[in-house]
PDB file of C-alpha atoms in Angstrom:
ATOM      1  CA  MET C   1      -3.016  16.096  32.821  1.00 57.00           C
ATOM      2  CA  ALA C   2      -4.283  14.756  29.156  1.00 63.00           C
ATOM      3  CA  ARG C   3      -1.635  11.988  28.020  1.00 68.00           C
ATOM      4  CA  ALA C   4      -1.648  10.404  24.484  1.00 67.00           C
ATOM      5  CA  GLN C   5      -4.247   7.734  23.770  1.00 75.00           C
ATOM      6  CA  GLY C   6      -4.794   6.439  19.973  1.00 75.00           C
ATOM      7  CA  ALA C   7      -8.088   6.354  20.326  1.00 77.00           C
ATOM      8  CA  ARG C   8      -8.181   9.729  19.584  1.00 86.00           C
ATOM      9  CA  ALA C   9      -5.530   9.787  17.113  1.00 92.00           C
ATOM     10  CA  GLN C  10      -6.395  11.634  13.831  1.00 95.00           C
ATOM     11  CA  MET C  11      -5.134  12.419   9.650  1.00 97.00           C
ATOM     12  CA  ALA C  12      -4.997  13.940   7.109  1.00 97.00           C
ATOM     13  CA  LEU C  13      -4.014  13.644   3.829  1.00 97.00           C
ATOM     14  CA  ALA C  14      -2.871  15.812   0.524  1.00 97.00           C
ATOM     15  CA  PHE C  15      -0.728  15.651  -2.756  1.00 98.00           C
ATOM     16  CA  GLU C  16       1.702  17.881  -3.085  1.00 97.00           C
ATOM     17  CA  THR C  17       2.110  20.103  -6.050  1.00 96.00           C
ATOM     18  CA  VAL C  18       5.954  20.561  -5.180  1.00 96.00           C
ATOM     19  CA  TYR C  19       8.125  17.743  -3.232  1.00 96.00           C
ATOM     20  CA  GLY C  20       8.142  18.227   0.059  1.00 94.00           C
ATOM     21  CA  THR C  21       5.993  21.191   0.575  1.00 95.00           C
ATOM     22  CA  PRO C  22       3.176  20.408   1.860  1.00 96.00           C
ATOM     23  CA  PRO C  23       0.277  22.546   0.267  1.00 95.00           C
ATOM     24  CA  ALA C  24      -1.428  25.826   2.151  1.00 92.00           C
ATOM     25  CA  GLY C  25      -5.186  23.414   2.583  1.00 91.00           C
ATOM     26  CA  GLY C  26      -7.197  20.289   0.043  1.00 94.00           C
ATOM     27  CA  PHE C  27      -6.577  17.878   2.951  1.00 97.00           C
ATOM     28  CA  THR C  28      -8.553  14.574   3.498  1.00 97.00           C
ATOM     29  CA  LYS C  29      -9.637  12.934   6.633  1.00 97.00           C
ATOM     30  CA  MET C  30      -8.169   9.717   6.906  1.00 97.00           C
ATOM     31  CA  PRO C  31      -9.635   6.530   7.955  1.00 97.00           C
ATOM     32  CA  PHE C  32      -6.619   4.259   9.444  1.00 97.00           C
ATOM     33  CA  ALA C  33      -6.022   1.319  11.845  1.00 96.00           C
ATOM     34  CA  SER C  34      -2.983   2.238  13.168  1.00 96.00           C
ATOM     35  CA  THR C  35       0.188   3.947  11.677  1.00 97.00           C
ATOM     36  CA  THR C  36       4.113   3.406  12.408  1.00 96.00           C
ATOM     37  CA  LEU C  37       5.014   6.531   9.935  1.00 96.00           C
ATOM     38  CA  GLY C  38       8.075   8.506  12.056  1.00 94.00           C
ATOM     39  CA  SER C  39      10.950  10.080  11.531  1.00 92.00           C
ATOM     40  CA  GLU C  40      13.663   9.011  13.337  1.00 92.00           C
ATOM     41  CA  GLN C  41      17.923  10.108  13.736  1.00 90.00           C
ATOM     42  CA  PRO C  42      20.237   7.857  14.976  1.00 92.00           C
ATOM     43  CA  LEU C  43      23.404   8.610  17.087  1.00 95.00           C
ATOM     44  CA  LEU C  44      27.207   7.269  16.043  1.00 96.00           C
ATOM     45  CA  ASN C  45      28.877   6.975  18.677  1.00 96.00           C
ATOM     46  CA  SER C  46      32.510   8.216  18.332  1.00 94.00           C
ATOM     47  CA  GLU C  47      35.747   6.101  17.347  1.00 94.00           C
ATOM     48  CA  LEU C  48      37.906   8.281  18.540  1.00 95.00           C
ATOM     49  CA  LEU C  49      40.945   7.150  21.196  1.00 95.00           C
ATOM     50  CA  GLY C  50      42.944   9.315  23.880  1.00 95.00           C
ATOM     51  CA  TYR C  51      40.522  10.310  25.800  1.00 95.00           C
ATOM     52  CA  GLY C  52      40.416   7.568  28.478  1.00 94.00           C
ATOM     53  CA  ARG C  53      37.617   4.285  28.744  1.00 93.00           C
ATOM     54  CA  ASP C  54      34.477   6.470  28.436  1.00 95.00           C
ATOM     55  CA  PRO C  55      33.766   7.488  24.947  1.00 94.00           C
ATOM     56  CA  LEU C  56      33.274  10.769  23.724  1.00 95.00           C
ATOM     57  CA  ALA C  57      29.650  12.449  22.919  1.00 96.00           C
ATOM     58  CA  PRO C  58      28.576  10.527  19.934  1.00 95.00           C
ATOM     59  CA  ILE C  59      27.648  12.382  16.629  1.00 93.00           C
ATOM     60  CA  LYS C  60      24.331  12.570  15.101  1.00 90.00           C
ATOM     61  CA  ASP C  61      23.330  10.714  12.183  1.00 89.00           C
ATOM     62  CA  ALA C  62      21.275  11.032   8.425  1.00 86.00           C
ATOM     63  CA  VAL C  63      17.053  11.830   9.191  1.00 87.00           C
ATOM     64  CA  THR C  64      15.001   8.526   8.119  1.00 92.00           C
ATOM     65  CA  ALA C  65      11.132   9.114   7.625  1.00 94.00           C
ATOM     66  CA  ASP C  66       9.746   6.077   6.852  1.00 96.00           C
ATOM     67  CA  GLY C  67       6.667   4.118   7.968  1.00 97.00           C
ATOM     68  CA  ASN C  68       3.565   1.852   7.034  1.00 98.00           C
ATOM     69  CA  VAL C  69      -0.596   2.884   7.622  1.00 98.00           C
ATOM     70  CA  VAL C  70      -2.473   0.478   8.369  1.00 98.00           C
ATOM     71  CA  LEU C  71      -5.612   1.229   6.328  1.00 97.00           C
ATOM     72  CA  PRO C  72      -9.167  -0.208   5.417  1.00 97.00           C
ATOM     73  CA  ILE C  73     -10.263  -0.943   1.854  1.00 97.00           C
ATOM     74  CA  ASP C  74     -13.389   1.030   0.986  1.00 97.00           C
ATOM     75  CA  ALA C  75     -15.175   2.991  -1.722  1.00 96.00           C
ATOM     76  CA  ALA C  76     -13.928   6.047  -1.150  1.00 96.00           C
ATOM     77  CA  THR C  77     -10.219   6.947  -0.008  1.00 97.00           C
ATOM     78  CA  PHE C  78      -8.694   3.906  -0.867  1.00 98.00           C
ATOM     79  CA  GLY C  79      -9.042   6.009  -3.975  1.00 97.00           C
ATOM     80  CA  PHE C  80      -5.984   8.324  -2.584  1.00 98.00           C
ATOM     81  CA  TRP C  81      -4.214   5.095  -2.049  1.00 98.00           C
ATOM     82  CA  LEU C  82      -4.097   3.718  -5.585  1.00 98.00           C
ATOM     83  CA  LYS C  83      -3.641   6.926  -7.087  1.00 98.00           C
ATOM     84  CA  ALA C  84      -0.172   6.833  -4.472  1.00 98.00           C
ATOM     85  CA  ALA C  85       0.437   3.719  -5.938  1.00 98.00           C
ATOM     86  CA  PHE C  86       0.150   3.972  -9.465  1.00 98.00           C
ATOM     87  CA  GLY C  87      -0.766   7.570 -10.365  1.00 97.00           C
ATOM     88  CA  GLN C  88      -3.487   9.454 -12.368  1.00 96.00           C
ATOM     89  CA  PRO C  89      -6.033   7.183 -13.162  1.00 97.00           C
ATOM     90  CA  VAL C  90      -8.159   7.107 -16.107  1.00 97.00           C
ATOM     91  CA  THR C  91     -11.474   8.392 -15.150  1.00 97.00           C
ATOM     92  CA  THR C  92     -15.166   8.185 -16.780  1.00 96.00           C
ATOM     93  CA  GLY C  93     -18.508   7.865 -16.766  1.00 93.00           C
ATOM     94  CA  THR C  94     -20.756  10.468 -14.976  1.00 90.00           C
ATOM     95  CA  GLY C  95     -21.700   9.470 -11.785  1.00 83.00           C
ATOM     96  CA  PRO C  96     -21.069   6.589 -10.309  1.00 94.00           C
ATOM     97  CA  TRP C  97     -17.399   6.628 -11.934  1.00 96.00           C
ATOM     98  CA  THR C  98     -14.950   4.815 -12.301  1.00 98.00           C
ATOM     99  CA  HIS C  99     -11.779   4.935 -11.517  1.00 98.00           C
ATOM    100  CA  GLU C 100      -9.403   2.951 -13.692  1.00 98.00           C
ATOM    101  CA  PHE C 101      -5.638   2.990 -11.865  1.00 98.00           C
ATOM    102  CA  ARG C 102      -2.546   1.086 -14.153  1.00 97.00           C
ATOM    103  CA  SER C 103       0.582   0.017 -13.382  1.00 97.00           C
ATOM    104  CA  GLY C 104       3.191   0.839 -15.100  1.00 93.00           C
ATOM    105  CA  GLY C 105       3.814   5.007 -15.437  1.00 92.00           C
ATOM    106  CA  TRP C 106       6.810   6.635 -14.558  1.00 91.00           C
ATOM    107  CA  THR C 107       5.991   9.845 -12.634  1.00 92.00           C
ATOM    108  CA  LEU C 108       4.298   8.977  -8.437  1.00 96.00           C
ATOM    109  CA  PRO C 109       2.641  11.336  -6.687  1.00 97.00           C
ATOM    110  CA  SER C 110       3.788  12.507  -3.467  1.00 97.00           C
ATOM    111  CA  LEU C 111       1.364  13.502  -0.350  1.00 96.00           C
ATOM    112  CA  SER C 112       1.746  15.665   2.737  1.00 98.00           C
ATOM    113  CA  ILE C 113       0.193  13.010   5.249  1.00 98.00           C
ATOM    114  CA  GLU C 114      -0.185  14.658   8.697  1.00 97.00           C
ATOM    115  CA  THR C 115      -0.375  12.999  11.865  1.00 96.00           C
ATOM    116  CA  GLY C 116      -2.717  15.055  14.869  1.00 94.00           C
ATOM    117  CA  MET C 117      -2.541  13.473  18.681  1.00 92.00           C
ATOM    118  CA  PRO C 118      -5.072  16.622  19.752  1.00 90.00           C
ATOM    119  CA  GLU C 119      -3.944  16.153  23.637  1.00 89.00           C
ATOM    120  CA  VAL C 120      -1.084  16.347  23.973  1.00 90.00           C
ATOM    121  CA  PRO C 121      -1.556  18.218  21.967  1.00 92.00           C
ATOM    122  CA  ARG C 122       1.365  16.754  18.924  1.00 93.00           C
ATOM    123  CA  PHE C 123       0.699  17.081  15.026  1.00 96.00           C
ATOM    124  CA  ALA C 124       3.608  15.572  12.597  1.00 96.00           C
ATOM    125  CA  MET C 125       3.693  16.713   9.119  1.00 97.00           C
ATOM    126  CA  TYR C 126       5.339  14.274   6.879  1.00 97.00           C
ATOM    127  CA  SER C 127       5.856  16.066   3.496  1.00 96.00           C
ATOM    128  CA  GLY C 128       7.632  14.244   0.548  1.00 96.00           C
ATOM    129  CA  CYS C 129       5.801  10.941   1.206  1.00 97.00           C
ATOM    130  CA  VAL C 130       5.691   7.816  -1.874  1.00 98.00           C
ATOM    131  CA  LEU C 131       4.081   5.194  -1.784  1.00 98.00           C
ATOM    132  CA  ASP C 132       6.712   1.858  -1.605  1.00 98.00           C
ATOM    133  CA  THR C 133       4.262  -1.133  -1.274  1.00 98.00           C
ATOM    134  CA  LEU C 134       0.817  -1.574  -1.034  1.00 98.00           C
ATOM    135  CA  ASN C 135      -0.394  -5.368   0.121  1.00 97.00           C
ATOM    136  CA  TRP C 136      -3.654  -6.581   1.595  1.00 98.00           C
ATOM    137  CA  GLN C 137      -4.683 -10.733   2.176  1.00 96.00           C
ATOM    138  CA  MET C 138      -7.813 -12.147   1.439  1.00 95.00           C
ATOM    139  CA  GLN C 139      -9.946 -14.761   3.420  1.00 92.00           C
ATOM    140  CA  ARG C 140     -12.718 -16.139   4.170  1.00 89.00           C
ATOM    141  CA  SER C 141     -13.389 -14.096   7.473  1.00 90.00           C
ATOM    142  CA  GLY C 142     -12.047 -11.043   9.417  1.00 92.00           C
ATOM    143  CA  LEU C 143     -11.444  -7.653   8.311  1.00 94.00           C
ATOM    144  CA  LEU C 144     -10.731  -6.291   5.599  1.00 96.00           C
ATOM    145  CA  THR C 145      -7.243  -4.351   5.612  1.00 97.00           C
ATOM    146  CA  ALA C 146      -3.962  -3.198   3.505  1.00 98.00           C
ATOM    147  CA  THR C 147      -0.816  -1.898   4.504  1.00 98.00           C
ATOM    148  CA  ALA C 148       0.482   1.154   2.658  1.00 98.00           C
ATOM    149  CA  SER C 149       4.375   1.911   3.105  1.00 98.00           C
ATOM    150  CA  LEU C 150       5.633   5.228   2.969  1.00 98.00           C
ATOM    151  CA  VAL C 151       8.916   6.925   2.123  1.00 97.00           C
ATOM    152  CA  ALA C 152       8.940  10.302   3.330  1.00 97.00           C
ATOM    153  CA  GLN C 153      11.270  13.166   2.746  1.00 95.00           C
ATOM    154  CA  GLY C 154      11.069  14.603   6.529  1.00 92.00           C
ATOM    155  CA  GLU C 155       8.721  15.398   9.791  1.00 94.00           C
ATOM    156  CA  ALA C 156       7.242  18.484  11.006  1.00 94.00           C
ATOM    157  CA  VAL C 157       5.781  18.608  14.084  1.00 95.00           C
ATOM    158  CA  ALA C 158       3.903  21.106  16.323  1.00 95.00           C
ATOM    159  CA  SER C 159       1.368  22.256  18.551  1.00 94.00           C
ATOM    160  CA  THR C 160      -1.556  22.945  16.103  1.00 95.00           C
ATOM    161  CA  SER C 161      -2.655  21.822  13.391  1.00 95.00           C
ATOM    162  CA  ALA C 162      -1.383  22.503   9.561  1.00 94.00           C
ATOM    163  CA  ALA C 163      -4.305  21.133   7.816  1.00 94.00           C
ATOM    164  CA  GLY C 164      -6.954  23.397   8.250  1.00 90.00           C
ATOM    165  CA  ALA C 165     -10.234  22.137   7.569  1.00 91.00           C
ATOM    166  CA  LEU C 166     -10.599  19.076   6.272  1.00 93.00           C
ATOM    167  CA  SER C 167     -12.660  17.248   3.594  1.00 93.00           C
ATOM    168  CA  GLU C 168     -14.332  13.892   4.774  1.00 93.00           C
ATOM    169  CA  LEU C 169     -15.849  11.028   2.598  1.00 95.00           C
ATOM    170  CA  ALA C 170     -18.534   8.915   4.042  1.00 94.00           C
ATOM    171  CA  LEU C 171     -16.748   4.984   4.457  1.00 94.00           C
ATOM    172  CA  LYS C 172     -17.992   2.652   2.661  1.00 95.00           C
ATOM    173  CA  ARG C 173     -15.686  -0.602   3.312  1.00 96.00           C
ATOM    174  CA  PHE C 174     -15.879  -3.915   1.524  1.00 96.00           C
ATOM    175  CA  GLY C 175     -15.740  -6.962   3.861  1.00 93.00           C
ATOM    176  CA  HIS C 176     -13.416 -10.321   2.768  1.00 91.00           C
ATOM    177  CA  PHE C 177     -17.396 -11.668   2.487  1.00 88.00           C
ATOM    178  CA  ASN C 178     -17.724  -9.299  -0.581  1.00 90.00           C
ATOM    179  CA  GLY C 179     -14.893 -10.729  -2.046  1.00 91.00           C
ATOM    180  CA  ALA C 180     -14.292 -13.300  -5.020  1.00 93.00           C
ATOM    181  CA  ILE C 181     -11.202 -14.704  -7.448  1.00 93.00           C
ATOM    182  CA  THR C 182     -11.380 -15.371 -11.013  1.00 93.00           C
ATOM    183  CA  ARG C 183      -9.458 -16.868 -13.211  1.00 93.00           C
ATOM    184  CA  ASN C 184      -9.263 -15.851 -16.545  1.00 93.00           C
ATOM    185  CA  GLY C 185     -12.673 -14.723 -16.629  1.00 92.00           C
ATOM    186  CA  ALA C 186     -13.758 -17.745 -13.989  1.00 90.00           C
ATOM    187  CA  SER C 187     -14.183 -18.582 -10.675  1.00 87.00           C
ATOM    188  CA  LEU C 188     -11.621 -20.357  -9.344  1.00 83.00           C
ATOM    189  CA  GLY C 189     -12.872 -22.098  -6.168  1.00 74.00           C
ATOM    190  CA  ASN C 190     -10.937 -24.032  -3.256  1.00 81.00           C
ATOM    191  CA  ILE C 191      -8.726 -20.852  -2.570  1.00 86.00           C
ATOM    192  CA  VAL C 192      -8.337 -20.741   0.900  1.00 88.00           C
ATOM    193  CA  SER C 193      -6.491 -17.315   1.108  1.00 92.00           C
ATOM    194  CA  ALA C 194      -5.023 -15.165  -0.945  1.00 95.00           C
ATOM    195  CA  GLU C 195      -1.380 -12.050  -0.483  1.00 97.00           C
ATOM    196  CA  ILE C 196      -1.736  -9.319  -3.170  1.00 98.00           C
ATOM    197  CA  THR C 197       1.710  -7.536  -2.891  1.00 98.00           C
ATOM    198  CA  TYR C 198       2.309  -4.397  -5.326  1.00 98.00           C
ATOM    199  CA  ALA C 199       5.259  -2.690  -5.322  1.00 98.00           C
ATOM    200  CA  ASN C 200       7.039   0.560  -6.334  1.00 97.00           C
ATOM    201  CA  SER C 201      10.688  -0.670  -5.582  1.00 95.00           C
ATOM    202  CA  LEU C 202      12.155   2.811  -4.599  1.00 96.00           C
ATOM    203  CA  ASP C 203      14.624   4.161  -5.430  1.00 95.00           C
ATOM    204  CA  ARG C 204      15.576   6.598  -2.366  1.00 93.00           C
ATOM    205  CA  ILE C 205      18.179   9.800  -3.888  1.00 92.00           C
ATOM    206  CA  GLU C 206      20.784   9.847  -0.623  1.00 90.00           C
ATOM    207  CA  THR C 207      22.565  13.922  -1.618  1.00 88.00           C
ATOM    208  CA  ILE C 208      24.034  15.525   1.044  1.00 87.00           C
ATOM    209  CA  ARG C 209      22.363  18.029   2.236  1.00 84.00           C
ATOM    210  CA  SER C 210      22.611  20.556   5.261  1.00 83.00           C
ATOM    211  CA  ASP C 211      19.549  19.161   6.965  1.00 84.00           C
ATOM    212  CA  GLY C 212      20.115  15.496   6.883  1.00 80.00           C
ATOM    213  CA  ARG C 213      16.972  14.751   4.615  1.00 88.00           C
ATOM    214  CA  ILE C 214      16.403  12.978   0.908  1.00 90.00           C
ATOM    215  CA  ASP C 215      15.858  14.706  -2.226  1.00 92.00           C
ATOM    216  CA  GLY C 216      13.531  12.185  -3.362  1.00 91.00           C
ATOM    217  CA  ALA C 217      12.313   8.641  -3.666  1.00 94.00           C
ATOM    218  CA  ASP C 218      12.286   7.505  -7.620  1.00 94.00           C
ATOM    219  CA  PRO C 219      10.180   4.829  -8.421  1.00 95.00           C
ATOM    220  CA  SER C 220      12.475   1.587 -10.219  1.00 95.00           C
ATOM    221  CA  ILE C 221      11.015  -1.662 -11.419  1.00 96.00           C
ATOM    222  CA  ALA C 222       7.632  -3.145 -10.144  1.00 97.00           C
ATOM    223  CA  ALA C 223       6.637  -5.940  -8.561  1.00 97.00           C
ATOM    224  CA  LEU C 224       3.559  -7.992  -8.543  1.00 98.00           C
ATOM    225  CA  THR C 225       3.746 -10.466  -5.909  1.00 98.00           C
ATOM    226  CA  GLY C 226       1.431 -12.882  -4.190  1.00 97.00           C
ATOM    227  CA  LYS C 227       0.437 -16.751  -2.689  1.00 95.00           C
ATOM    228  CA  ILE C 228      -2.408 -18.200  -2.935  1.00 92.00           C
ATOM    229  CA  GLU C 229      -3.212 -21.171  -0.627  1.00 90.00           C
ATOM    230  CA  VAL C 230      -5.596 -23.526  -2.534  1.00 86.00           C
ATOM    231  CA  ARG C 231      -7.868 -27.096  -1.135  1.00 80.00           C
ATOM    232  CA  PHE C 232      -6.055 -29.177  -3.628  1.00 68.00           C
ATOM    233  CA  ALA C 233      -9.281 -30.547  -5.846  1.00 60.00           C
ATOM    234  CA  ASP C 234      -7.834 -30.808  -9.364  1.00 71.00           C
ATOM    235  CA  GLN C 235      -4.569 -30.110 -10.937  1.00 78.00           C
ATOM    236  CA  VAL C 236      -5.413 -26.964 -12.860  1.00 83.00           C
ATOM    237  CA  LEU C 237      -3.200 -24.571 -11.400  1.00 85.00           C
ATOM    238  CA  VAL C 238      -0.093 -27.078 -11.419  1.00 84.00           C
ATOM    239  CA  ASN C 239      -0.751 -28.260 -14.866  1.00 85.00           C
ATOM    240  CA  GLN C 240      -0.448 -24.258 -15.700  1.00 88.00           C
ATOM    241  CA  ALA C 241       2.377 -24.565 -13.583  1.00 87.00           C
ATOM    242  CA  ILE C 242       4.615 -26.868 -15.399  1.00 86.00           C
ATOM    243  CA  ALA C 243       3.229 -25.870 -18.270  1.00 89.00           C
ATOM    244  CA  GLY C 244       4.807 -22.481 -17.380  1.00 90.00           C
ATOM    245  CA  ASP C 245       1.830 -20.229 -18.774  1.00 93.00           C
ATOM    246  CA  PRO C 246       0.660 -17.070 -17.963  1.00 95.00           C
ATOM    247  CA  CYS C 247      -3.038 -16.986 -16.460  1.00 95.00           C
ATOM    248  CA  ALA C 248      -5.381 -13.292 -15.080  1.00 96.00           C
ATOM    249  CA  LEU C 249      -6.295 -13.487 -11.832  1.00 96.00           C
ATOM    250  CA  GLU C 250      -8.768 -10.898 -10.936  1.00 97.00           C
ATOM    251  CA  PHE C 251      -9.654 -10.132  -6.936  1.00 96.00           C
ATOM    252  CA  ALA C 252     -12.540  -8.455  -6.486  1.00 96.00           C
ATOM    253  CA  TYR C 253     -14.825  -7.354  -3.981  1.00 96.00           C
ATOM    254  CA  VAL C 254     -18.120  -5.053  -4.799  1.00 96.00           C
ATOM    255  CA  LEU C 255     -21.391  -3.728  -2.183  1.00 95.00           C
ATOM    256  CA  PRO C 256     -25.035  -4.167  -2.056  1.00 94.00           C
ATOM    257  CA  SER C 257     -24.847  -0.402  -3.351  1.00 94.00           C
ATOM    258  CA  GLY C 258     -23.042  -0.929  -6.552  1.00 94.00           C
ATOM    259  CA  GLU C 259     -19.894   0.289  -5.574  1.00 96.00           C
ATOM    260  CA  SER C 260     -16.490  -2.366  -6.130  1.00 97.00           C
ATOM    261  CA  PHE C 261     -13.364  -2.202  -5.945  1.00 98.00           C
ATOM    262  CA  THR C 262     -11.294  -4.752  -8.640  1.00 98.00           C
ATOM    263  CA  PHE C 263      -7.425  -5.954  -8.643  1.00 98.00           C
ATOM    264  CA  THR C 264      -7.013  -7.366 -12.017  1.00 98.00           C
ATOM    265  CA  ALA C 265      -3.062  -8.684 -12.300  1.00 98.00           C
ATOM    266  CA  HIS C 266      -3.110  -9.840 -16.426  1.00 97.00           C
ATOM    267  CA  ALA C 267      -0.257 -12.496 -16.666  1.00 97.00           C
ATOM    268  CA  VAL C 268       0.536 -14.400 -13.910  1.00 97.00           C
ATOM    269  CA  TYR C 269       3.406 -16.906 -13.548  1.00 96.00           C
ATOM    270  CA  LEU C 270       2.538 -20.040 -10.535  1.00 92.00           C
ATOM    271  CA  PRO C 271       5.666 -21.609  -9.714  1.00 89.00           C
ATOM    272  CA  ARG C 272       5.373 -25.937  -9.315  1.00 84.00           C
ATOM    273  CA  PRO C 273       4.133 -26.506  -5.964  1.00 76.00           C
ATOM    274  CA  ARG C 274       5.465 -28.937  -3.784  1.00 74.00           C
ATOM    275  CA  ILE C 275       2.346 -31.414  -2.976  1.00 69.00           C
ATOM    276  CA  GLU C 276       2.611 -32.464   0.587  1.00 65.00           C
ATOM    277  CA  ILE C 277       0.616 -34.709   2.915  1.00 65.00           C
ATOM    278  CA  SER C 278       1.049 -33.421   6.441  1.00 65.00           C
ATOM    279  CA  GLY C 279      -2.060 -35.941   7.878  1.00 66.00           C
ATOM    280  CA  PRO C 280      -5.270 -37.217   7.871  1.00 69.00           C
ATOM    281  CA  GLN C 281      -6.692 -34.022   6.985  1.00 65.00           C
ATOM    282  CA  GLY C 282      -7.241 -32.061   3.402  1.00 62.00           C
ATOM    283  CA  VAL C 283      -4.250 -31.312   1.210  1.00 65.00           C
ATOM    284  CA  GLN C 284      -3.587 -27.778   0.484  1.00 77.00           C
ATOM    285  CA  ALA C 285      -0.873 -26.348  -2.059  1.00 82.00           C
ATOM    286  CA  SER C 286       1.182 -22.883  -1.944  1.00 85.00           C
ATOM    287  CA  PHE C 287       1.452 -21.484  -4.703  1.00 88.00           C
ATOM    288  CA  ASP C 288       4.193 -18.121  -4.469  1.00 93.00           C
ATOM    289  CA  TRP C 289       3.393 -16.664  -7.866  1.00 95.00           C
ATOM    290  CA  GLN C 290       4.280 -13.424  -9.415  1.00 96.00           C
ATOM    291  CA  ALA C 291       2.902 -10.719 -12.201  1.00 98.00           C
ATOM    292  CA  ALA C 292       4.585  -9.374 -15.278  1.00 97.00           C
ATOM    293  CA  ARG C 293       3.649  -7.120 -18.323  1.00 97.00           C
ATOM    294  CA  ASP C 294       1.189  -8.292 -20.117  1.00 96.00           C
ATOM    295  CA  THR C 295       2.206  -7.950 -23.833  1.00 94.00           C
ATOM    296  CA  THR C 296      -1.159  -7.631 -25.624  1.00 94.00           C
ATOM    297  CA  LEU C 297      -2.654  -4.680 -22.678  1.00 95.00           C
ATOM    298  CA  GLY C 298       1.346  -3.440 -22.164  1.00 95.00           C
ATOM    299  CA  ARG C 299       0.649  -3.049 -18.818  1.00 96.00           C
ATOM    300  CA  MET C 300       1.438  -5.355 -15.494  1.00 98.00           C
ATOM    301  CA  CYS C 301      -1.933  -4.716 -13.427  1.00 98.00           C
ATOM    302  CA  THR C 302      -4.974  -2.424 -13.257  1.00 98.00           C
ATOM    303  CA  ALA C 303      -6.415  -1.740 -10.399  1.00 98.00           C
ATOM    304  CA  THR C 304     -10.477  -0.698 -11.077  1.00 98.00           C
ATOM    305  CA  LEU C 305     -12.402   1.817  -8.441  1.00 98.00           C
ATOM    306  CA  ILE C 306     -16.543   2.538  -8.757  1.00 97.00           C
ATOM    307  CA  ASN C 307     -18.102   5.000  -6.574  1.00 96.00           C
ATOM    308  CA  ASP C 308     -20.042   8.151  -6.514  1.00 95.00           C
ATOM    309  CA  ILE C 309     -16.443  10.323  -5.871  1.00 95.00           C
ATOM    310  CA  GLU C 310     -15.585  12.212  -9.095  1.00 95.00           C
ATOM    311  CA  GLU C 311     -12.153  12.719  -9.215  1.00 94.00           C
ATOM    312  CA  TYR C 312      -8.878  12.906  -7.120  1.00 92.00           C
TER     313      TYR C 312
END
């Protein structure tokens, strides 16, 4: 008997025209490292008395469908996740194309995501997926991945795939070696590591339904936060934190073949850090930064992806 193995698992993604309704086709094969996307329905213990010490049968509670997807940051498929986070991009060029994803949009697209284990067989279609958070880390070495947190409406399990024929994009993956950080256009040195988290702060619409599912997930006030670990060598960031002035932080990756991904937080505010001397080694400072709306551009952040994909 065949047993499920993660090595044989697959994932397909497509944007929905109608929330909660998987499209008939147009699914794209997605690379991923792991996923916790799933649906669960807890049981409620009976509170009734008068039937002895043994409890009565439990009652089913509401259905919850959500989870995370750990995915590579690459030049092609990462655009689908950026579209889920920010909405439709502004695309320019004639090849290569420049896709500019801007924060602040009121409407987010929903997705249908199918995860499959062909050897069981089990194919789970998660409809009405809306991206809640997207985060990743920058460091000197290791594999570069991002984590997308999703809120779904429901799950439908079948023994055959409902995604149909899948299109597959060439994987051109960014690495930590391709990364760089700038502050107000100038290279920012002495950075040990950096974290970036964008959140749509979804509000689940939990109406009364016979199927126990939610009616939707609406974005509220967005948040862009992060953390940078700095080898303490100068007072530039500390002076900014004391003054309370914002700066623009740019996190960029560029491949030798020309593809690039640039994430710019236009108005970043730094807290005043505690500078500790914990031993004979180098002194490091940690800044838990947060971004806000830039009054000149009218938005908080911009994600720019340059590749050979014409549209998302």
